[in-house]
Amino acid sequence: MNEDTVLKPAPDVRFRIVDGEAVVVRQKSAEVLVMNEVAARILTLADGIRPIGAWVEILAAEYEVDRGALEQDVLRFAAELAAEGILE
Amino acid sequence: MSFGSGFLHNPDLFPARSAGETWGGRELVLDLPGGPYGFSGLSADQVETALARFGDLRVDTEPAVATSVFRAAAEDFREIDTRGWEYGLDFDFGPASLRLAGIGLAGRLDWRPGLRGALWTPVGEGERFPGIFENFCRVLVAYRLHELGGAVIHGAAVVDGGEAFLFAGRSGAGKSTVSRMALERGMTVLSDDLNALLPSGGNTVLCGLPFTGDLDKADSRARYPLRALLRLEKDTEDRLRPLRRAESAACLLACSPFVNADPGRHAAVLSTLLDLMEGVPAYALRFSLAGGMWSILPEA
């Protein structure tokens, strides 16, 4: 996983943004999750086209935080979502 | 495992349309939420055993949704050892139709034109038919209510002062426990398992569904304004925490059987649930068996 990695939601994952949070449905496991605003934003950025580096640039501008620390957080979170099967 | 193979020997021979030999010429119309629902092609014994369970809902009006009941050969269905088996149905979701298979049942819902049902069963008489009939009806009602902007929800509905609480949760969350506690306090429980949420004049109303739960069934034609959604969490103390919109939507979505597994309807189901919860308070309810939770529930 690095900033050139491109990810998108797994085929069985559906999500919708509600008041900034994501209601995520995982069909295979019949699971429904709620993800916070930052996670919801990442889900919308994971479009299968933009690499993770592009997410970091966008989020850095939106949240006005240190890019270096943000990149580590985003990479770690992306890896978690991929390990969970939410992103691929 | 492909659709139906857990219940049917030859799922590839599943009826492609609503047709076949009926069990008889009898009809039954039931006033369930979203209905009335009409069932035709029944044998006299099927009507009798269905009425033993749902007789108080029988009406003599034209149905809004019609289902035809057909004969199926017993040898088409697999023998299922139900000991230790958690009951489920098999679904094949499509945009214009839905196929379902279960113990002793194969069914279709078709939408063009209008919602229609078809049920094939090898059981023409005896005590097995009401369960088969009910399992089909659960799915039919869930889709019909979705069509009407409502939803079937796994939860316990308890009446308090002319309104109702919906205690939502999957299996093991405490619905039956809360229901028993409510009954001990002399409260009315609409259902401890499945209930219907319906839009009504800009508000949301709750009514019980007469499907299998642990407790006796209350009148499923009674409707009560929904005072609050309470997401159940067993604990050793009693505490309320307001749910955010996303949390209440997620709670209801997780508790909306059948339709929530339909990939073509996820978005619509979530929209419906958000609409139904507009203006309705929602909380995570941690509750203990001491019964103190009733004093912290929101009042009208």
Short mmCIF file of C-alpha atoms in Angstrom, two decimals:
data_model
loop_
_atom_site.label_atom_id
_atom_site.label_comp_id
_atom_site.label_asym_id
_atom_site.label_seq_id
_atom_site.Cartn_x
_atom_site.Cartn_y
_atom_site.Cartn_z
CA MET A 1 0.00 0.00 0.00
CA ASN A 2 1.50 3.34 -1.04
CA GLU A 3 0.39 6.64 -2.47
CA ASP A 4 0.22 5.21 -5.98
CA THR A 5 -2.24 2.51 -4.95
CA VAL A 6 -5.69 2.81 -6.46
CA LEU A 7 -8.59 1.43 -4.46
CA LYS A 8 -12.34 1.23 -4.83
CA PRO A 9 -15.19 -0.25 -2.74
CA ALA A 10 -15.48 -4.02 -2.92
CA PRO A 11 -18.30 -5.24 -5.19
CA ASP A 12 -20.53 -6.20 -2.27
CA VAL A 13 -20.12 -2.86 -0.50
CA ARG A 14 -22.67 -0.08 -0.80
CA PHE A 15 -22.56 3.16 1.13
CA ARG A 16 -24.43 6.38 1.49
CA ILE A 17 -23.44 9.63 3.14
CA VAL A 18 -25.86 10.74 5.86
CA ASP A 19 -25.04 14.01 7.60
CA GLY A 20 -21.38 13.56 6.71
CA GLU A 21 -21.13 9.99 8.00
CA ALA A 22 -21.20 6.86 5.85
CA VAL A 23 -23.79 4.14 6.31
CA VAL A 24 -21.97 1.16 4.84
CA VAL A 25 -23.68 -2.07 3.86
CA ARG A 26 -21.62 -5.20 3.35
CA GLN A 27 -23.83 -7.63 1.53
CA LYS A 28 -21.67 -10.71 1.91
CA SER A 29 -21.62 -10.51 5.70
CA ALA A 30 -25.03 -8.80 5.99
CA GLU A 31 -23.30 -6.14 8.05
CA VAL A 32 -24.24 -2.49 8.38
CA LEU A 33 -21.62 -0.05 9.67
CA VAL A 34 -21.44 3.65 10.36
CA MET A 35 -18.16 5.38 9.54
CA ASN A 36 -17.18 8.83 10.69
CA GLU A 37 -16.80 11.89 8.52
CA VAL A 38 -13.16 11.33 7.61
CA ALA A 39 -13.75 7.67 6.76
CA ALA A 40 -16.81 8.66 4.75
CA ARG A 41 -14.73 11.15 2.82
CA ILE A 42 -12.14 8.49 2.06
CA LEU A 43 -14.84 6.14 0.81
CA THR A 44 -16.01 8.78 -1.65
CA LEU A 45 -12.43 9.40 -2.80
CA ALA A 46 -11.79 5.68 -3.38
CA ASP A 47 -13.27 5.73 -6.86
CA GLY A 48 -10.98 3.24 -8.55
CA ILE A 49 -9.32 6.07 -10.48
CA ARG A 50 -7.59 8.38 -8.04
CA PRO A 51 -4.50 6.98 -6.29
CA ILE A 52 -4.17 7.36 -2.54
CA GLY A 53 -1.73 10.22 -3.07
CA ALA A 54 -4.52 12.23 -4.68
CA TRP A 55 -6.76 11.57 -1.66
CA VAL A 56 -4.05 12.94 0.60
CA GLU A 57 -3.76 16.12 -1.46
CA ILE A 58 -7.51 16.67 -1.38
CA LEU A 59 -7.83 15.94 2.33
CA ALA A 60 -4.83 18.10 3.20
CA ALA A 61 -6.53 21.06 1.55
CA GLU A 62 -9.92 20.31 3.15
CA TYR A 63 -8.68 19.76 6.70
CA GLU A 64 -5.65 22.06 6.71
CA VAL A 65 -3.39 19.52 8.44
CA ASP A 66 0.22 18.47 8.07
CA ARG A 67 0.52 16.50 4.84
CA GLY A 68 3.14 14.09 6.16
CA ALA A 69 1.14 12.98 9.16
CA LEU A 70 -2.02 12.88 7.08
CA GLU A 71 -0.40 10.63 4.48
CA GLN A 72 0.56 8.10 7.15
CA ASP A 73 -2.94 8.15 8.62
CA VAL A 74 -4.60 7.76 5.24
CA LEU A 75 -2.32 4.91 4.20
CA ARG A 76 -2.92 3.15 7.48
CA PHE A 77 -6.68 3.59 7.21
CA ALA A 78 -6.74 2.48 3.59
CA ALA A 79 -4.82 -0.64 4.57
CA GLU A 80 -7.35 -1.35 7.33
CA LEU A 81 -10.27 -0.97 4.97
CA ALA A 82 -8.57 -3.23 2.45
CA ALA A 83 -7.86 -5.81 5.14
CA GLU A 84 -11.54 -5.66 6.15
CA GLY A 85 -12.58 -6.23 2.55
CA ILE A 86 -14.34 -2.90 2.32
CA LEU A 87 -11.92 -1.51 -0.25
CA GLU A 88 -9.98 -3.46 -2.88
CA MET B 1 -24.22 -22.49 -3.60
CA SER B 2 -26.58 -21.48 -6.39
CA PHE B 3 -30.05 -20.18 -5.75
CA GLY B 4 -32.47 -22.71 -4.34
CA SER B 5 -30.06 -25.65 -4.30
CA GLY B 6 -30.25 -25.84 -0.51
CA PHE B 7 -33.98 -26.45 -0.63
CA LEU B 8 -34.76 -27.77 -4.12
CA HIS B 9 -33.45 -30.80 -5.99
CA ASN B 10 -33.77 -29.06 -9.34
CA PRO B 11 -33.59 -25.29 -8.88
CA ASP B 12 -33.04 -24.86 -12.61
CA LEU B 13 -36.63 -26.04 -13.06
CA PHE B 14 -37.94 -23.22 -10.86
CA PRO B 15 -41.14 -21.83 -12.45
CA ALA B 16 -40.40 -18.97 -14.78
CA ARG B 17 -43.85 -17.49 -14.32
CA SER B 18 -46.85 -17.63 -12.06
CA ALA B 19 -48.51 -20.79 -13.35
CA GLY B 20 -49.34 -24.33 -12.36
CA GLU B 21 -51.99 -26.56 -10.90
CA THR B 22 -53.70 -25.05 -7.88
CA TRP B 23 -54.58 -26.84 -4.66
CA GLY B 24 -58.22 -25.85 -4.91
CA GLY B 25 -60.68 -23.11 -5.63
CA ARG B 26 -60.71 -21.41 -2.24
CA GLU B 27 -59.64 -17.84 -1.63
CA LEU B 28 -58.59 -15.93 1.43
CA VAL B 29 -58.12 -12.19 1.91
CA LEU B 30 -56.13 -10.95 4.92
CA ASP B 31 -55.90 -7.42 6.23
CA LEU B 32 -52.18 -7.22 6.90
CA PRO B 33 -50.33 -3.89 6.73
CA GLY B 34 -50.01 -2.83 3.12
CA GLY B 35 -52.91 -5.00 2.06
CA PRO B 36 -55.40 -6.42 1.89
CA TYR B 37 -53.58 -9.47 0.55
CA GLY B 38 -55.52 -12.03 -1.44
CA PHE B 39 -54.55 -15.67 -1.80
CA SER B 40 -56.24 -17.89 -4.37
CA GLY B 41 -55.96 -21.51 -5.41
CA LEU B 42 -56.10 -22.81 -1.85
CA SER B 43 -57.50 -26.09 -0.63
CA ALA B 44 -60.17 -26.08 2.05
CA ASP B 45 -57.68 -27.45 4.56
CA GLN B 46 -55.11 -24.79 3.71
CA VAL B 47 -57.72 -22.09 4.32
CA GLU B 48 -58.73 -23.68 7.60
CA THR B 49 -55.21 -23.98 8.94
CA ALA B 50 -54.30 -20.46 7.76
CA LEU B 51 -57.39 -19.06 9.46
CA ALA B 52 -56.44 -20.84 12.69
CA ARG B 53 -53.41 -18.55 12.75
CA PHE B 54 -54.65 -15.43 10.96
CA GLY B 55 -58.41 -15.68 11.18
CA ASP B 56 -58.83 -12.37 12.99
CA LEU B 57 -57.38 -10.62 9.93
CA ARG B 58 -59.79 -12.10 7.42
CA VAL B 59 -61.74 -9.55 5.40
CA ASP B 60 -64.21 -9.70 2.58
CA THR B 61 -62.78 -7.01 0.31
CA GLU B 62 -60.86 -6.84 -2.92
CA PRO B 63 -57.15 -7.46 -2.36
CA ALA B 64 -54.54 -4.84 -3.15
CA VAL B 65 -51.96 -7.59 -3.72
CA ALA B 66 -52.85 -11.00 -5.16
CA THR B 67 -50.98 -14.27 -4.71
CA SER B 68 -51.73 -17.54 -6.44
CA VAL B 69 -50.97 -20.78 -4.62
CA PHE B 70 -49.94 -23.79 -6.66
CA ARG B 71 -49.17 -27.44 -6.11
CA ALA B 72 -45.58 -28.57 -6.10
CA ALA B 73 -44.33 -32.14 -6.00
CA ALA B 74 -42.92 -33.23 -2.66
CA GLU B 75 -40.00 -34.87 -4.43
CA ASP B 76 -38.93 -31.48 -5.77
CA PHE B 77 -37.95 -30.41 -2.24
CA ARG B 78 -35.00 -31.58 -0.20
CA GLU B 79 -35.49 -33.10 3.23
CA ILE B 80 -34.00 -30.66 5.70
CA ASP B 81 -32.93 -31.69 9.19
CA THR B 82 -33.94 -28.59 11.13
CA ARG B 83 -32.36 -29.60 14.42
CA GLY B 84 -29.91 -26.87 15.35
CA TRP B 85 -30.52 -25.12 12.03
CA GLU B 86 -31.25 -21.42 11.93
CA TYR B 87 -34.11 -20.90 9.55
CA GLY B 88 -33.49 -18.89 6.44
CA LEU B 89 -34.72 -18.45 2.92
CA ASP B 90 -32.84 -18.44 -0.34
CA PHE B 91 -33.30 -15.45 -2.62
CA ASP B 92 -32.62 -14.58 -6.21
CA PHE B 93 -33.07 -10.81 -6.48
CA GLY B 94 -33.97 -9.12 -9.71
CA PRO B 95 -35.25 -5.70 -10.71
CA ALA B 96 -38.63 -6.96 -11.89
CA SER B 97 -38.97 -10.17 -9.94
CA LEU B 98 -37.78 -12.01 -6.90
CA ARG B 99 -37.49 -15.75 -6.44
CA LEU B 100 -37.42 -17.36 -3.03
CA ALA B 101 -37.05 -20.88 -1.77
CA GLY B 102 -37.41 -22.37 1.68
CA ILE B 103 -38.61 -25.47 3.45
CA GLY B 104 -41.66 -26.63 1.56
CA LEU B 105 -41.92 -23.44 -0.47
CA ALA B 106 -40.89 -21.92 -3.73
CA GLY B 107 -42.14 -18.44 -4.46
CA ARG B 108 -42.04 -15.52 -6.81
CA LEU B 109 -42.81 -11.85 -6.50
CA ASP B 110 -43.27 -10.05 -9.79
CA TRP B 111 -43.64 -6.33 -10.33
CA ARG B 112 -44.75 -5.86 -13.88
CA PRO B 113 -47.48 -4.95 -13.74
CA GLY B 114 -47.98 -4.26 -10.04
CA LEU B 115 -46.80 -6.52 -7.25
CA ARG B 116 -48.07 -10.08 -7.55
CA GLY B 117 -47.10 -13.21 -5.70
CA ALA B 118 -46.95 -16.90 -6.48
CA LEU B 119 -46.35 -19.70 -4.00
CA TRP B 120 -45.66 -23.33 -4.86
CA THR B 121 -45.84 -25.84 -2.04
CA PRO B 122 -46.20 -29.60 -1.74
CA VAL B 123 -48.19 -29.14 1.48
CA GLY B 124 -51.91 -29.11 0.83
CA GLU B 125 -53.08 -29.89 4.31
CA GLY B 126 -51.98 -30.30 7.88
CA GLU B 127 -50.00 -28.32 10.41
CA ARG B 128 -47.03 -27.52 8.16
CA PHE B 129 -48.95 -25.22 5.85
CA PRO B 130 -49.41 -22.20 8.18
CA GLY B 131 -45.65 -21.95 8.71
CA ILE B 132 -44.99 -22.13 4.98
CA PHE B 133 -47.72 -19.61 4.33
CA GLU B 134 -46.37 -17.26 6.98
CA ASN B 135 -42.80 -17.47 5.69
CA PHE B 136 -43.99 -16.43 2.26
CA CYS B 137 -46.15 -13.66 3.72
CA ARG B 138 -43.22 -12.17 5.63
CA VAL B 139 -41.39 -11.57 2.37
CA LEU B 140 -44.50 -10.41 0.52
CA VAL B 141 -45.37 -7.89 3.23
CA ALA B 142 -41.79 -6.61 3.45
CA TYR B 143 -41.72 -5.83 -0.28
CA ARG B 144 -45.23 -4.43 -0.32
CA LEU B 145 -44.47 -2.08 2.56
CA HIS B 146 -41.27 -1.00 0.83
CA GLU B 147 -43.38 -0.17 -2.20
CA LEU B 148 -45.58 2.01 0.02
CA GLY B 149 -42.72 3.86 1.68
CA GLY B 150 -42.78 1.68 4.77
CA ALA B 151 -40.64 -1.07 6.21
CA VAL B 152 -40.78 -4.30 8.15
CA ILE B 153 -38.44 -4.11 11.13
CA HIS B 154 -37.11 -6.75 13.50
CA GLY B 155 -38.01 -5.25 16.82
CA ALA B 156 -40.33 -5.17 19.77
CA ALA B 157 -43.11 -2.59 19.68
CA VAL B 158 -44.50 -1.45 23.02
CA VAL B 159 -47.42 0.93 23.46
CA ASP B 160 -47.23 3.72 26.00
CA GLY B 161 -49.86 6.40 26.33
CA GLY B 162 -51.26 6.13 22.82
CA GLU B 163 -47.86 6.05 21.12
CA ALA B 164 -45.37 3.27 20.60
CA PHE B 165 -41.70 2.62 21.15
CA LEU B 166 -39.79 0.49 18.70
CA PHE B 167 -37.03 -1.47 20.41
CA ALA B 168 -34.87 -2.59 17.52
CA GLY B 169 -32.25 -5.24 17.38
CA ARG B 170 -31.23 -8.44 15.72
CA SER B 171 -31.55 -11.83 17.31
CA GLY B 172 -30.31 -11.83 20.91
CA ALA B 173 -30.48 -8.05 21.39
CA GLY B 174 -33.16 -8.33 24.05
CA LYS B 175 -36.42 -7.80 22.19
CA SER B 176 -38.22 -10.65 23.90
CA THR B 177 -36.78 -9.64 27.27
CA VAL B 178 -38.01 -6.06 26.86
CA SER B 179 -41.39 -7.37 25.71
CA ARG B 180 -41.77 -9.57 28.78
CA MET B 181 -40.76 -6.70 31.03
CA ALA B 182 -43.37 -4.52 29.31
CA LEU B 183 -46.10 -7.12 29.75
CA GLU B 184 -45.22 -7.44 33.44
CA ARG B 185 -45.89 -3.71 33.72
CA GLY B 186 -49.27 -4.14 32.06
CA MET B 187 -48.19 -2.50 28.80
CA THR B 188 -49.40 -3.61 25.36
CA VAL B 189 -46.84 -5.32 23.15
CA LEU B 190 -47.72 -5.16 19.46
CA SER B 191 -45.11 -7.77 18.56
CA ASP B 192 -41.84 -8.94 20.05
CA ASP B 193 -40.36 -9.84 16.66
CA LEU B 194 -41.61 -8.15 13.51
CA ASN B 195 -43.36 -4.82 13.18
CA ALA B 196 -44.28 -2.47 10.39
CA LEU B 197 -43.34 1.18 10.07
CA LEU B 198 -45.66 3.12 7.81
CA PRO B 199 -45.86 6.73 6.69
CA SER B 200 -49.10 8.38 7.72
CA GLY B 201 -49.96 11.98 7.02
CA GLY B 202 -46.40 13.20 7.41
CA ASN B 203 -45.80 11.12 10.51
CA THR B 204 -44.64 7.57 11.08
CA VAL B 205 -46.86 4.93 12.62
CA LEU B 206 -46.04 1.53 14.00
CA CYS B 207 -48.12 -1.62 13.93
CA GLY B 208 -47.39 -5.17 14.91
CA LEU B 209 -47.19 -8.01 12.43
CA PRO B 210 -48.87 -11.29 13.35
CA PHE B 211 -45.85 -13.38 12.51
CA THR B 212 -44.13 -15.81 14.80
CA GLY B 213 -42.64 -14.37 17.94
CA ASP B 214 -42.41 -15.66 21.48
CA LEU B 215 -45.47 -13.87 22.75
CA ASP B 216 -49.16 -13.76 22.00
CA LYS B 217 -50.07 -11.46 19.18
CA ALA B 218 -51.74 -8.12 19.73
CA ASP B 219 -54.15 -6.65 17.19
CA SER B 220 -52.04 -6.01 14.10
CA ARG B 221 -54.58 -3.61 12.69
CA ALA B 222 -53.95 -1.11 15.49
CA ARG B 223 -51.57 1.67 14.55
CA TYR B 224 -49.70 3.96 16.90
CA PRO B 225 -47.55 7.04 16.28
CA LEU B 226 -43.89 6.18 16.69
CA ARG B 227 -42.55 8.01 19.73
CA ALA B 228 -38.98 6.84 19.52
CA LEU B 229 -36.62 4.25 18.13
CA LEU B 230 -34.54 2.54 20.80
CA ARG B 231 -31.56 0.49 19.71
CA LEU B 232 -31.13 -2.25 22.29
CA GLU B 233 -27.86 -2.95 24.06
CA LYS B 234 -27.87 -5.32 27.01
CA ASP B 235 -25.97 -4.00 30.01
CA THR B 236 -25.91 -3.91 33.81
CA GLU B 237 -27.13 -0.32 33.90
CA ASP B 238 -29.82 1.75 32.21
CA ARG B 239 -28.69 4.57 29.97
CA LEU B 240 -29.89 6.49 26.94
CA ARG B 241 -27.67 8.04 24.29
CA PRO B 242 -29.13 9.92 21.33
CA LEU B 243 -28.39 8.31 17.99
CA ARG B 244 -27.20 10.35 15.05
CA ARG B 245 -29.20 10.04 11.84
CA ALA B 246 -26.64 7.73 10.30
CA GLU B 247 -26.74 5.49 13.37
CA SER B 248 -30.53 5.23 13.45
CA ALA B 249 -30.62 4.57 9.72
CA ALA B 250 -27.98 1.88 10.09
CA CYS B 251 -29.88 0.32 12.98
CA LEU B 252 -33.11 0.10 11.02
CA LEU B 253 -31.37 -1.05 7.85
CA ALA B 254 -29.74 -3.90 9.74
CA CYS B 255 -33.17 -4.83 11.13
CA SER B 256 -35.10 -4.69 7.84
CA PRO B 257 -35.29 -8.31 6.77
CA PHE B 258 -35.26 -9.49 3.15
CA VAL B 259 -35.34 -6.11 1.42
CA ASN B 260 -32.07 -5.03 3.06
CA ALA B 261 -30.31 -7.92 1.30
CA ASP B 262 -31.68 -6.92 -2.11
CA PRO B 263 -28.77 -5.23 -3.91
CA GLY B 264 -31.08 -3.39 -6.27
CA ARG B 265 -33.02 -1.79 -3.44
CA HIS B 266 -30.38 -0.77 -0.88
CA ALA B 267 -30.47 2.86 -1.83
CA ALA B 268 -34.25 3.01 -1.87
CA VAL B 269 -34.55 1.19 1.46
CA LEU B 270 -32.14 3.60 3.12
CA SER B 271 -34.01 6.59 1.69
CA THR B 272 -37.28 5.17 2.99
CA LEU B 273 -35.86 4.59 6.45
CA LEU B 274 -34.43 8.10 6.59
CA ASP B 275 -37.81 9.49 5.59
CA LEU B 276 -39.62 7.37 8.19
CA MET B 277 -37.26 8.58 10.91
CA GLU B 278 -37.57 12.25 10.00
CA GLY B 279 -38.47 14.02 13.21
CA VAL B 280 -38.52 10.80 15.25
CA PRO B 281 -36.11 10.65 18.20
CA ALA B 282 -33.71 7.73 18.24
CA TYR B 283 -31.54 6.45 21.06
CA ALA B 284 -29.14 3.70 21.96
CA LEU B 285 -30.72 2.12 25.03
CA ARG B 286 -28.53 0.26 27.44
CA PHE B 287 -30.80 -1.65 29.74
CA SER B 288 -30.54 -3.94 32.71
CA LEU B 289 -32.93 -6.59 33.92
CA ALA B 290 -33.74 -4.48 36.98
CA GLY B 291 -36.43 -2.68 35.00
CA GLY B 292 -35.17 0.84 35.60
CA MET B 293 -35.11 1.70 31.90
CA TRP B 294 -38.80 2.62 31.80
CA SER B 295 -38.12 5.71 33.87
CA ILE B 296 -35.54 7.05 31.41
CA LEU B 297 -37.49 6.55 28.19
CA PRO B 298 -38.61 9.72 26.40
CA GLU B 299 -42.08 10.88 27.29
CA ALA B 300 -44.71 12.04 24.86
#
